[in-house]
mmCIF file with all atom_site columns, C-alpha atoms and ligand atoms in Angstrom:
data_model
loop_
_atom_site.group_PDB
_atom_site.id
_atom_site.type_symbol
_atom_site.label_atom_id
_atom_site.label_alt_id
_atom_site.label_comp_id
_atom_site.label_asym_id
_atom_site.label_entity_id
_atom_site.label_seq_id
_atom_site.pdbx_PDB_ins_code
_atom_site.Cartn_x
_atom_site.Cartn_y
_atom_site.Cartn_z
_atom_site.occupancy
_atom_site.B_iso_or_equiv
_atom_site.pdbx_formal_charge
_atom_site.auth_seq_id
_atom_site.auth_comp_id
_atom_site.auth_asym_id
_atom_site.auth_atom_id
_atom_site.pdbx_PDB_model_num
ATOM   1   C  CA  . UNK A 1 1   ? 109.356 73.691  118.645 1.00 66.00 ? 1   UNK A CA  1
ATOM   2   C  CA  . UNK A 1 2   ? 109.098 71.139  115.683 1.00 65.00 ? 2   UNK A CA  1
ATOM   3   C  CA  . UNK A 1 3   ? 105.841 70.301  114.212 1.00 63.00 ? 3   UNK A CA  1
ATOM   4   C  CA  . UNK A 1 4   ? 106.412 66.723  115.830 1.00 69.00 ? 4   UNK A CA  1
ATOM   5   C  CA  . UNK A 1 5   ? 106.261 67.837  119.179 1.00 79.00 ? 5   UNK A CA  1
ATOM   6   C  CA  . UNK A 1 6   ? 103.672 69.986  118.931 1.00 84.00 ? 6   UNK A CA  1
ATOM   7   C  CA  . UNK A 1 7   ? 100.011 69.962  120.423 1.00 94.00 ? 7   UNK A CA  1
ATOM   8   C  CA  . UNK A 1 8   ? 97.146  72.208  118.506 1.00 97.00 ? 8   UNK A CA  1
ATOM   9   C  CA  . UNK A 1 9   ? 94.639  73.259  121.412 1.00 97.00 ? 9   UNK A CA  1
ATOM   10  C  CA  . UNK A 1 10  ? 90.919  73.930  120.493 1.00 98.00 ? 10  UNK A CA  1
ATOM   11  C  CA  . UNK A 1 11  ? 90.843  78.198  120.970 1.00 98.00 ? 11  UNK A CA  1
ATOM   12  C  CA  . UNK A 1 12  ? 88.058  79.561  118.858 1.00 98.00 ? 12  UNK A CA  1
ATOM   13  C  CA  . UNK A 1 13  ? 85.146  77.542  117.338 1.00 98.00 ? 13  UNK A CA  1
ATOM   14  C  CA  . UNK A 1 14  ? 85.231  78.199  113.377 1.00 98.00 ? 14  UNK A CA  1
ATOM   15  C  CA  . UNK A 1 15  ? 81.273  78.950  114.270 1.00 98.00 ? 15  UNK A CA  1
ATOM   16  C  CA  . UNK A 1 16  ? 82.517  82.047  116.906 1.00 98.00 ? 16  UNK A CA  1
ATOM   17  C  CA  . UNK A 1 17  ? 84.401  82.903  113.882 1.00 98.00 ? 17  UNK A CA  1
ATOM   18  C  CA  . UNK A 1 18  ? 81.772  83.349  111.585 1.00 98.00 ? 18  UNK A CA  1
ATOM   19  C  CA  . UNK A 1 19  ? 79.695  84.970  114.500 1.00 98.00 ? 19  UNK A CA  1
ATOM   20  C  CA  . UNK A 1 20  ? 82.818  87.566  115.406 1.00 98.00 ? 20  UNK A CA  1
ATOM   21  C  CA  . UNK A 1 21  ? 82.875  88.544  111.092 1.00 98.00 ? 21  UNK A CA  1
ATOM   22  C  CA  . UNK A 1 22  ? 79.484  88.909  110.469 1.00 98.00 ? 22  UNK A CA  1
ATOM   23  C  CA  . UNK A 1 23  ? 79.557  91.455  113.766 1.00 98.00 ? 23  UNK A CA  1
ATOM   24  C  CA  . UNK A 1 24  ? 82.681  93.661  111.676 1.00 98.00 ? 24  UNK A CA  1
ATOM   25  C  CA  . UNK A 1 25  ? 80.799  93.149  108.893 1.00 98.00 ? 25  UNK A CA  1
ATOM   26  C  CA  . UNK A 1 26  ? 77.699  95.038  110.072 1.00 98.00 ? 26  UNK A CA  1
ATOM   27  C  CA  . UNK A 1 27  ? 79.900  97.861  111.665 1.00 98.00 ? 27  UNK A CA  1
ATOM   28  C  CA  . UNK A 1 28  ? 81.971  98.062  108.409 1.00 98.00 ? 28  UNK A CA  1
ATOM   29  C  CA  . UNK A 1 29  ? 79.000  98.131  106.034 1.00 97.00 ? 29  UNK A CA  1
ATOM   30  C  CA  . UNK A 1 30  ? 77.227  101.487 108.494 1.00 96.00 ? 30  UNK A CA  1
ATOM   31  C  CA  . UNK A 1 31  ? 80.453  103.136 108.417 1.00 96.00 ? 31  UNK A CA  1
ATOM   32  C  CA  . UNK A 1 32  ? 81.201  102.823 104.813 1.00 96.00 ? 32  UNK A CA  1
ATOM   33  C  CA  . UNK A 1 33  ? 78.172  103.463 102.722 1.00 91.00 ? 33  UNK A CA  1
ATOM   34  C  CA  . UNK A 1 34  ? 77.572  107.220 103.845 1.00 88.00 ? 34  UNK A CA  1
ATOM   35  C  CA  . UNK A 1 35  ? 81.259  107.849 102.583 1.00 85.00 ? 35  UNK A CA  1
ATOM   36  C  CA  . UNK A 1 36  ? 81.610  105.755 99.206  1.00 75.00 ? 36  UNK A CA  1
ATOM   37  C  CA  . UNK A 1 37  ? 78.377  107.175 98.434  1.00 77.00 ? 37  UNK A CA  1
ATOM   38  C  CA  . UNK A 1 38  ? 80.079  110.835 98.623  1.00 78.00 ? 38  UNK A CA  1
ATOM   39  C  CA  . UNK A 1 39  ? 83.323  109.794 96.634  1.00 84.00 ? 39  UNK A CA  1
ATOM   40  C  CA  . UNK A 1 40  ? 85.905  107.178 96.715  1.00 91.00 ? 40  UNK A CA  1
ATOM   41  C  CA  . UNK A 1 41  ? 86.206  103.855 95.901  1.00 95.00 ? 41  UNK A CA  1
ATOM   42  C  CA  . UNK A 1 42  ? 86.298  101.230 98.956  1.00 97.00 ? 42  UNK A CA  1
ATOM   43  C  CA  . UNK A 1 43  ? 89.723  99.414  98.912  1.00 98.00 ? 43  UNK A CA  1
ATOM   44  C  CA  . UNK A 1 44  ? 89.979  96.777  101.035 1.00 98.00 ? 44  UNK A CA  1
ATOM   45  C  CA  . UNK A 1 45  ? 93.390  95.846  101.422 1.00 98.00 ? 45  UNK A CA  1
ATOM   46  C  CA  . UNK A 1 46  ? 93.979  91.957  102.292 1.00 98.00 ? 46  UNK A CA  1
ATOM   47  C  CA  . UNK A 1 47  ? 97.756  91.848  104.378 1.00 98.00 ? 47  UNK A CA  1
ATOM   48  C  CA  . UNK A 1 48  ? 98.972  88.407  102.659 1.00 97.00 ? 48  UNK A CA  1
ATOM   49  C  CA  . UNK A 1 49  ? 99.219  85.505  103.787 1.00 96.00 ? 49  UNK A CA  1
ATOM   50  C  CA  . UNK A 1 50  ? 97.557  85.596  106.873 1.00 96.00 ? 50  UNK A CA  1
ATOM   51  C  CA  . UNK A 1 51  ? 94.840  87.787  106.270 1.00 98.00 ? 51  UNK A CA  1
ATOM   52  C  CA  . UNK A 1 52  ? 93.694  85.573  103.345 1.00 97.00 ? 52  UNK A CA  1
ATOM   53  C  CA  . UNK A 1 53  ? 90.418  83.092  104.775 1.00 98.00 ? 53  UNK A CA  1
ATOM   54  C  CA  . UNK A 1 54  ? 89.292  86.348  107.096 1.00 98.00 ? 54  UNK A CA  1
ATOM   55  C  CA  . UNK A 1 55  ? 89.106  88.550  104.315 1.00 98.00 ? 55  UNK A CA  1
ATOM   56  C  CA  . UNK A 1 56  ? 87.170  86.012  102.241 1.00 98.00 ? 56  UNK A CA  1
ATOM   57  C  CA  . UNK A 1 57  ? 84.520  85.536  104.764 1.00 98.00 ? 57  UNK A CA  1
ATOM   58  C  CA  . UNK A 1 58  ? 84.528  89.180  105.836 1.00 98.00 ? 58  UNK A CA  1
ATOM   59  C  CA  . UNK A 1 59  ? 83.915  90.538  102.232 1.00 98.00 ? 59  UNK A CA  1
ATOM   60  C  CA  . UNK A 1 60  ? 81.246  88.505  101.471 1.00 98.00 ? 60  UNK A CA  1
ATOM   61  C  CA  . UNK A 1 61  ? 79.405  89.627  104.106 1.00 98.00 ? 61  UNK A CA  1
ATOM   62  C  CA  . UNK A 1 62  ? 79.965  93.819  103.143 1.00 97.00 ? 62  UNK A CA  1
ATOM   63  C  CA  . UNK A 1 63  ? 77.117  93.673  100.344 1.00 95.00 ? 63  UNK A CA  1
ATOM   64  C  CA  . UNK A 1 64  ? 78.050  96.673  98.876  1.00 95.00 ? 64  UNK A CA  1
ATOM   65  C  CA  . UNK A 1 65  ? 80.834  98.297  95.806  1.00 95.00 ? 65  UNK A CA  1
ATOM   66  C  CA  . UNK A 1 66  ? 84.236  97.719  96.565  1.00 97.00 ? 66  UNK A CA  1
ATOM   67  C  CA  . UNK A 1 67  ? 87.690  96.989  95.614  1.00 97.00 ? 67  UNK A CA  1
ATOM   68  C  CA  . UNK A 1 68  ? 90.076  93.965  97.090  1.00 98.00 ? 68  UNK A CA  1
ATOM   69  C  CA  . UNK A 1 69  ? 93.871  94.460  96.770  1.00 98.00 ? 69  UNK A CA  1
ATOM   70  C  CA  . UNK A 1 70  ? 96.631  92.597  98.506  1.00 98.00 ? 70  UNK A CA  1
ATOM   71  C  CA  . UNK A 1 71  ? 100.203 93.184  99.694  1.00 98.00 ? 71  UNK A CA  1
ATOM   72  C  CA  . UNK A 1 72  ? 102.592 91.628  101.271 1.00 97.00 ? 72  UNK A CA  1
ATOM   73  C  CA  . UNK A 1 73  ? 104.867 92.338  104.003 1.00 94.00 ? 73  UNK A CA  1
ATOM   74  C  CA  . UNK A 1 74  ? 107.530 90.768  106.164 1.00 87.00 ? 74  UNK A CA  1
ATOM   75  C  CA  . UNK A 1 75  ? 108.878 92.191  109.095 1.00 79.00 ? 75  UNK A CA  1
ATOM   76  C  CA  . UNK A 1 76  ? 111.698 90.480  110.470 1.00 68.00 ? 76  UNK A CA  1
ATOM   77  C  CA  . UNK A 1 77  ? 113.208 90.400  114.278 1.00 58.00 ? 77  UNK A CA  1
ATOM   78  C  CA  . UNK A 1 78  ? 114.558 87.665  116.559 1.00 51.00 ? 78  UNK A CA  1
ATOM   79  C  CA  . UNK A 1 79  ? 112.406 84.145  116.535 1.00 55.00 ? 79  UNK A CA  1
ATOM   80  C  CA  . UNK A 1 80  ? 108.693 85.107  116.588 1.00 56.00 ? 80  UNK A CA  1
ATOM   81  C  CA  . UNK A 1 81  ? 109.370 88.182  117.980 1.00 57.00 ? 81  UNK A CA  1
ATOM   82  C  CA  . UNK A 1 82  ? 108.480 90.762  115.238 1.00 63.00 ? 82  UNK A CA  1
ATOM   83  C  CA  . UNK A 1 83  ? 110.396 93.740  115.200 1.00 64.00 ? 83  UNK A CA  1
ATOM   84  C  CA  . UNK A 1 84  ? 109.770 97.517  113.440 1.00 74.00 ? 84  UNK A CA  1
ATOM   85  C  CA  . UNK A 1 85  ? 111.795 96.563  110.343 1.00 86.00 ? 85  UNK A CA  1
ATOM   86  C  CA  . UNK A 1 86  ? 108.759 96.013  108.286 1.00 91.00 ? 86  UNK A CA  1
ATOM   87  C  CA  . UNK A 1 87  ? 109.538 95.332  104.439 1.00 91.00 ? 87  UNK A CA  1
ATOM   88  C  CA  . UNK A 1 88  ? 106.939 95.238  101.997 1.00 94.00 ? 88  UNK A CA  1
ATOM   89  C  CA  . UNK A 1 89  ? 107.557 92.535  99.113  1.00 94.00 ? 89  UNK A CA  1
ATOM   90  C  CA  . UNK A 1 90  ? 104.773 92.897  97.270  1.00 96.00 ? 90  UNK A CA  1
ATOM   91  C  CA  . UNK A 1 91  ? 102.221 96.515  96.587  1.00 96.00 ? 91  UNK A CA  1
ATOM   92  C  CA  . UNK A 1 92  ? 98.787  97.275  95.780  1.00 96.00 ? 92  UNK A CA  1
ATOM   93  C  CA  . UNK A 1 93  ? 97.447  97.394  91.854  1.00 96.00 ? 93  UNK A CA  1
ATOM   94  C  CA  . UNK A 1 94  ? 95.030  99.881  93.127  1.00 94.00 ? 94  UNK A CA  1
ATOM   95  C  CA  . UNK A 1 95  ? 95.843  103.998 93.339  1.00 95.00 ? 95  UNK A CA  1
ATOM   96  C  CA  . UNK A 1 96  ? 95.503  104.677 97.113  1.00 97.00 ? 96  UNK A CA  1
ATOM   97  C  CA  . UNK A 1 97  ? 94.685  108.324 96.396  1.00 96.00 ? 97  UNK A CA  1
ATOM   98  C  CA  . UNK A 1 98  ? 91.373  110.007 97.313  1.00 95.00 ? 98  UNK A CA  1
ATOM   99  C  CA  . UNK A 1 99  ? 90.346  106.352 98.040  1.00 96.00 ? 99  UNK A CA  1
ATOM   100 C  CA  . UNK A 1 100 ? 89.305  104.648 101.038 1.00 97.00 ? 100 UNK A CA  1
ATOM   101 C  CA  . UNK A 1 101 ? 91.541  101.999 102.174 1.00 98.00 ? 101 UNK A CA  1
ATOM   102 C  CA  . UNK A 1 102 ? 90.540  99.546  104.506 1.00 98.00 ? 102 UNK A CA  1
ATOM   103 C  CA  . UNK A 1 103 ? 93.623  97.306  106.055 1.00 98.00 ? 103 UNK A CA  1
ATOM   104 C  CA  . UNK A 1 104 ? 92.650  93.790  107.134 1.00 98.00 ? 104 UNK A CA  1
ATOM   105 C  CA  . UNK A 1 105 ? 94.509  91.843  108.508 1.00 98.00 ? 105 UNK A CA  1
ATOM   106 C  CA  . UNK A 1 106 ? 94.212  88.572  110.731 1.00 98.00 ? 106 UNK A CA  1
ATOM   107 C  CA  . UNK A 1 107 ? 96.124  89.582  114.609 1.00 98.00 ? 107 UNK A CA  1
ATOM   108 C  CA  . UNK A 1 108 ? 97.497  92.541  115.358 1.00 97.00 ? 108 UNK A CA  1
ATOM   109 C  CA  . UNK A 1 109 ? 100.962 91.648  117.738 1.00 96.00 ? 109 UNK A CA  1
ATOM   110 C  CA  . UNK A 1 110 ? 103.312 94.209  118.301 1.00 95.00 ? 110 UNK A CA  1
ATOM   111 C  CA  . UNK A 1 111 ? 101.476 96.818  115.748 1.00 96.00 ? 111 UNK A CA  1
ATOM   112 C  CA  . UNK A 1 112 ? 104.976 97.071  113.698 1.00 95.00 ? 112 UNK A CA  1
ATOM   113 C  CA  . UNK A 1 113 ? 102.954 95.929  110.140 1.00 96.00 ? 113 UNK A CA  1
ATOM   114 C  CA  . UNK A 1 114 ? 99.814  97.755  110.533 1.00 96.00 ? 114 UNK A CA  1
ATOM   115 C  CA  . UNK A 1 115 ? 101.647 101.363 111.665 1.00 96.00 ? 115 UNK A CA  1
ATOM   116 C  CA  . UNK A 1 116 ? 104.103 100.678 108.335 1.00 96.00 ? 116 UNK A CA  1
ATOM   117 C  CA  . UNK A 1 117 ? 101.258 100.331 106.368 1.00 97.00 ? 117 UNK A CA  1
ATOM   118 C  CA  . UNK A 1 118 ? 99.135  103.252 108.022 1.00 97.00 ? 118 UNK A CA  1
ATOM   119 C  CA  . UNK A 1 119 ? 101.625 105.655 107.394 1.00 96.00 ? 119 UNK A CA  1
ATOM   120 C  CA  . UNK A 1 120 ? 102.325 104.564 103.956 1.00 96.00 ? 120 UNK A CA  1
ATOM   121 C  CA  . UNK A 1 121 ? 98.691  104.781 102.544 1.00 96.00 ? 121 UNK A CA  1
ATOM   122 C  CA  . UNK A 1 122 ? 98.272  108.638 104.452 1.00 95.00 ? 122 UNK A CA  1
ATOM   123 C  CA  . UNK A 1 123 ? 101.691 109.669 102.889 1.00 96.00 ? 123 UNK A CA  1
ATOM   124 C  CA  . UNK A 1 124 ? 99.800  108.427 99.563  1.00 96.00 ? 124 UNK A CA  1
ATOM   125 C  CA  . UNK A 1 125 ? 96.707  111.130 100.266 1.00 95.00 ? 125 UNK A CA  1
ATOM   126 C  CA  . UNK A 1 126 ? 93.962  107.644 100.807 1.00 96.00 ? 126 UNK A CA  1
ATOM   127 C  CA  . UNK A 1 127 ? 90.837  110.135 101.375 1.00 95.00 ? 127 UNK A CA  1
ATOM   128 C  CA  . UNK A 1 128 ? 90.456  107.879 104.864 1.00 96.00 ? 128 UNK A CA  1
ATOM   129 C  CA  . UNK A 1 129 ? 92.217  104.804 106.307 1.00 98.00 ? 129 UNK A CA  1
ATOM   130 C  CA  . UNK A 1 130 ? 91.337  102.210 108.685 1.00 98.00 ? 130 UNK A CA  1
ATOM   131 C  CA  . UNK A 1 131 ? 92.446  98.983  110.373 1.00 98.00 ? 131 UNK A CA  1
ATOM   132 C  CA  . UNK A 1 132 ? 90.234  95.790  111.120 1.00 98.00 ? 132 UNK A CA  1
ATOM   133 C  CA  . UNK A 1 133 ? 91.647  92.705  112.686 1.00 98.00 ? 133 UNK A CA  1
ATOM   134 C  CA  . UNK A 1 134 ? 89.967  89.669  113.472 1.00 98.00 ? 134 UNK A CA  1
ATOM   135 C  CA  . UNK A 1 135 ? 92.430  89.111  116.528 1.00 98.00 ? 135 UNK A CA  1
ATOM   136 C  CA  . UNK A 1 136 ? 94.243  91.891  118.979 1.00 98.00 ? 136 UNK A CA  1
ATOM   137 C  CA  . UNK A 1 137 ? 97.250  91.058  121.463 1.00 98.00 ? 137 UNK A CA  1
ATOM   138 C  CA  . UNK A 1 138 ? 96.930  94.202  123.106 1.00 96.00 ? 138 UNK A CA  1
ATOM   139 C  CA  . UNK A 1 139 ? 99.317  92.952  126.120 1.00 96.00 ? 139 UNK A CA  1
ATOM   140 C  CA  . UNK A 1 140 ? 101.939 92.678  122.988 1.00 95.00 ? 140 UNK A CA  1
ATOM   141 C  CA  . UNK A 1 141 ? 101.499 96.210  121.859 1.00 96.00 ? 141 UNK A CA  1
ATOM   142 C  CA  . UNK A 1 142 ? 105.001 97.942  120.971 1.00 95.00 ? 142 UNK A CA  1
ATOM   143 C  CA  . UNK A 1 143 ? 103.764 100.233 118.636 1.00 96.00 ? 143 UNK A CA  1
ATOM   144 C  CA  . UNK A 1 144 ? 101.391 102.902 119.125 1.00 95.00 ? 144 UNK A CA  1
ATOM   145 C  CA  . UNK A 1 145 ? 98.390  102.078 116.398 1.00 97.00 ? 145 UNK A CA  1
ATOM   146 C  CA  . UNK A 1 146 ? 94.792  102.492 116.826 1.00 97.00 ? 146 UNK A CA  1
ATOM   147 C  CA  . UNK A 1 147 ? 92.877  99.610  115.345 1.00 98.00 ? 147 UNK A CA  1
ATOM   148 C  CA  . UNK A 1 148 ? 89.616  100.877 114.412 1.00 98.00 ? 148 UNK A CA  1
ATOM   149 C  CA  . UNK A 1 149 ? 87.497  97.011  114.022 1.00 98.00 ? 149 UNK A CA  1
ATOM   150 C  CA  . UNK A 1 150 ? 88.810  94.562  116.649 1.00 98.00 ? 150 UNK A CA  1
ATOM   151 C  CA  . UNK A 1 151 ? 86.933  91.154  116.161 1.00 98.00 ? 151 UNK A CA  1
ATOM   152 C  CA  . UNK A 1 152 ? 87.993  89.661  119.375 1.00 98.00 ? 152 UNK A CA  1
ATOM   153 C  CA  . UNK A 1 153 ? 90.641  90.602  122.146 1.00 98.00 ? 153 UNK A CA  1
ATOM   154 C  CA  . UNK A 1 154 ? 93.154  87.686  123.081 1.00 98.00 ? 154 UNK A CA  1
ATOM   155 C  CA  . UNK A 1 155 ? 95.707  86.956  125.398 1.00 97.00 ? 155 UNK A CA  1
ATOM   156 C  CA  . UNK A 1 156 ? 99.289  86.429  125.021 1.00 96.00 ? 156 UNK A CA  1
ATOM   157 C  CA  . UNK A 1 157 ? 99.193  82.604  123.451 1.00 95.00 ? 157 UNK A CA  1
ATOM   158 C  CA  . UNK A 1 158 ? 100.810 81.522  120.099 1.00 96.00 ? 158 UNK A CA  1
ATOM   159 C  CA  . UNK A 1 159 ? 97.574  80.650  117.698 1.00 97.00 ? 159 UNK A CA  1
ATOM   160 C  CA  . UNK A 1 160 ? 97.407  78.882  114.557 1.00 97.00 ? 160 UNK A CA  1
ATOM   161 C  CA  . UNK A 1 161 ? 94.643  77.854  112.427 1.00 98.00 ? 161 UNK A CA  1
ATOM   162 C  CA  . UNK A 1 162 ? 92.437  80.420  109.886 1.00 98.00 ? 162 UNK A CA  1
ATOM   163 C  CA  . UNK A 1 163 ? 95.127  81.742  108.122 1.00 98.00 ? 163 UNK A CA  1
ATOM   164 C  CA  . UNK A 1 164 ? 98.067  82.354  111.463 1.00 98.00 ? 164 UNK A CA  1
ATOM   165 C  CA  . UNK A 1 165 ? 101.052 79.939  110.494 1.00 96.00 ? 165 UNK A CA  1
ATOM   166 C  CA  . UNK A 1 166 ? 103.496 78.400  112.414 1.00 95.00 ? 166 UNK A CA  1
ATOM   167 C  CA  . UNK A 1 167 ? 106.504 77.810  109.785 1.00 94.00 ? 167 UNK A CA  1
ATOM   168 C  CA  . UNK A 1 168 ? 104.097 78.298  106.863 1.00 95.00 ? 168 UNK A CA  1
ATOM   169 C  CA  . UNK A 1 169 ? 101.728 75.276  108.019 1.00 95.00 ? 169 UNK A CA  1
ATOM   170 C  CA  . UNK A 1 170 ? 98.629  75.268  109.383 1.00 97.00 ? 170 UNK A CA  1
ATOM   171 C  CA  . UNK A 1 171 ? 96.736  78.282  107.909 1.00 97.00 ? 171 UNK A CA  1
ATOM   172 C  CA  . UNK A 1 172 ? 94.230  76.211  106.140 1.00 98.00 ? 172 UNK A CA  1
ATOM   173 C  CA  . UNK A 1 173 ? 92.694  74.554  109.569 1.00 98.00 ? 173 UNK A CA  1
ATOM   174 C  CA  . UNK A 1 174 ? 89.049  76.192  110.000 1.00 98.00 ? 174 UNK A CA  1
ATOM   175 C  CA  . UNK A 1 175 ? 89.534  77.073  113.308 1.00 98.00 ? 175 UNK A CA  1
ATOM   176 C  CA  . UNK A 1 176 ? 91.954  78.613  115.776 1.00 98.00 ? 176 UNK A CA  1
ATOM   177 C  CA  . UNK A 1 177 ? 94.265  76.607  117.931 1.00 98.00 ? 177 UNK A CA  1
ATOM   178 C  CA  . UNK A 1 178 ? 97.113  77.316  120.457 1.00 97.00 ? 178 UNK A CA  1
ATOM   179 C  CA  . UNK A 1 179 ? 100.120 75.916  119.881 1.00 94.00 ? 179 UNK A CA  1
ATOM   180 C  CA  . UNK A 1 180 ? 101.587 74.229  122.880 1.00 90.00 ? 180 UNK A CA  1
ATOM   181 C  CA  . UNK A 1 181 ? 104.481 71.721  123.406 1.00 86.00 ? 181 UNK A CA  1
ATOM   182 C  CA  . UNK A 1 182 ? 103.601 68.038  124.283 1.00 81.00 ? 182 UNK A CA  1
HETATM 183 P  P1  . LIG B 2 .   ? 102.883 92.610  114.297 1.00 75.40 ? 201 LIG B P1  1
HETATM 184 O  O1  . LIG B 2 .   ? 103.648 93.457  113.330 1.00 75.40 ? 201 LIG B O1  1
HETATM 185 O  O2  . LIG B 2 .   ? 103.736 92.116  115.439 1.00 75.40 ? 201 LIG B O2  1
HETATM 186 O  O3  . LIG B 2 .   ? 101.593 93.237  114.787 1.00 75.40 ? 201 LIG B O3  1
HETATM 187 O  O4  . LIG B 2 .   ? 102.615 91.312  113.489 1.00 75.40 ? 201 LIG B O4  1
HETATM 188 C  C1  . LIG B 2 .   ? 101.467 90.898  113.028 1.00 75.40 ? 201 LIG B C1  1
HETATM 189 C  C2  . LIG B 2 .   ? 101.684 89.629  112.230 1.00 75.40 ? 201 LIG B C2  1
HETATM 190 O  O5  . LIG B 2 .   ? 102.459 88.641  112.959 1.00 75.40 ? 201 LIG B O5  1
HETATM 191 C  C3  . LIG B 2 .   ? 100.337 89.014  112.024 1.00 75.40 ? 201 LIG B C3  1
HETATM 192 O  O6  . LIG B 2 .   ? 99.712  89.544  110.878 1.00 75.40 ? 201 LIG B O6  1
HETATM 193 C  C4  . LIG B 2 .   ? 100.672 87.554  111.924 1.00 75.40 ? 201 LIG B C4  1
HETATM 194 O  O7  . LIG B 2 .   ? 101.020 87.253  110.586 1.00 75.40 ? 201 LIG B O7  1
HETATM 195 C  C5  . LIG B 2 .   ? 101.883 87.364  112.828 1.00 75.40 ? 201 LIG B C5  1
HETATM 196 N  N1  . LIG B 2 .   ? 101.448 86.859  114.154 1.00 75.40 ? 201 LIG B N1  1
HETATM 197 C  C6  . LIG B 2 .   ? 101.246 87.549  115.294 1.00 75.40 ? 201 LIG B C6  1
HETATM 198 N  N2  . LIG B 2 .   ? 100.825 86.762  116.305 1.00 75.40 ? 201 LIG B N2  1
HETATM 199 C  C7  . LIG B 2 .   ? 100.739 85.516  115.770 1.00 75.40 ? 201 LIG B C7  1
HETATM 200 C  C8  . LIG B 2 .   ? 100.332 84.231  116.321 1.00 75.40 ? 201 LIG B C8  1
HETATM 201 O  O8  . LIG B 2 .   ? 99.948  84.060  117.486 1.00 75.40 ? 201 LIG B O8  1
HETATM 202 N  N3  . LIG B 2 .   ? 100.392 83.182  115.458 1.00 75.40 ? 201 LIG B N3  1
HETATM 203 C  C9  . LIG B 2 .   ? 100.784 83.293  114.150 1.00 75.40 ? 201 LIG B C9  1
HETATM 204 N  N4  . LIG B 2 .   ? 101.153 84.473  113.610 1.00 75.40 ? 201 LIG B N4  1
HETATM 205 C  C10 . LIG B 2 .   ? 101.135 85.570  114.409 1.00 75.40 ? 201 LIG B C10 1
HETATM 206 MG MG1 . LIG B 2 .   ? 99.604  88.827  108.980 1.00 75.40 ? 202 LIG B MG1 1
#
């Protein structure tokens, strides 16, 4: 599909957005102050690019001591499909150990990126970590990851819009679209 034949579909409201985020929010914030209180520094870890406009809404709304880090990571496979050869271009400036990492990130497809990064922040002895994600394919599941804050649940369509690209462009739209041929 070129850009020229495609047709962006209204999907989620940037308003259910906001609503979905402020509802992690107040689960993240209960969960989290009992344990960064005991120890720990918060690290909230913001899976680039995609994760990007989420986690900038998100974190404002956790009023409360923590860190924001970012990697990168690619994982490459045949056309959109992603596959489990996940590569990680660019690492955190934080230490992960005895520190609570939080992964964000913006869908959750196969689960390929978010079990990579799992396992690599336990192997680094992170005192806990956890996975939130604004969107969840479950029907696309290849991997088997537990994702501990789901925002919203959604169905096997290609979205765009809020940070999810198609070919790098439309991340900046403030809403999410399908992307469907004319
Ligand atoms: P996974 O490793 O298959 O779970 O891949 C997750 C990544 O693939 C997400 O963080 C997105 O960057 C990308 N992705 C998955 N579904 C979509 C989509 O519908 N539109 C745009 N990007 C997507
Ligand atoms: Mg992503």
């Amino acid at each position: 599909m070129s850009s020229s034949n495609a047709m962006l579909k209204p999907f989620l409201s940037n308003e259910k957005i906001q609503e979905t985020v402020k509802k992690l929010a107040v689960r993240i914030k209960a969960d989290y102050r009992p344990l960064t209180d005991s120890g720990g520094e918060l690290i909230v870890v913001v899976t680039l690019k995609g994760a990007l406009f989420f986690a900038a809404d998100l974190m404002r709304e956790i009023d409360m001591p923590l860190l924001v880090d970012f990697v990168r990571v690619a994982s490459y496979g045949a056309g959109t499909k992603s596959s489990g050869n996940v590569v990680m271009t660019k690492d955190l400036e934080n230490p992960v150990r005895d520190n609570h990492i939080l992964i964000l990130d913006e869908i959750v497809d196969s689960g390929h990126t978010v079990k990579f990064l799992l396992e690599k922040f336990k192997q680094s002895d992170a005192a806990s970590v956890k996975v939130c994600s604004l969107l969840n394919k479950p029907s696309r599941r290849e991997a088997d990851v537990h994702v501990d804050y789901v925002g919203l649940d959604v169905e096997d369509k290609f979205l765009v819009g809020y940070g999810l690209d198609f070919n790098e462009k439309y991340r900046n739209l403030p809403a999410v679209y399908t992307l469907e041929e004319k």
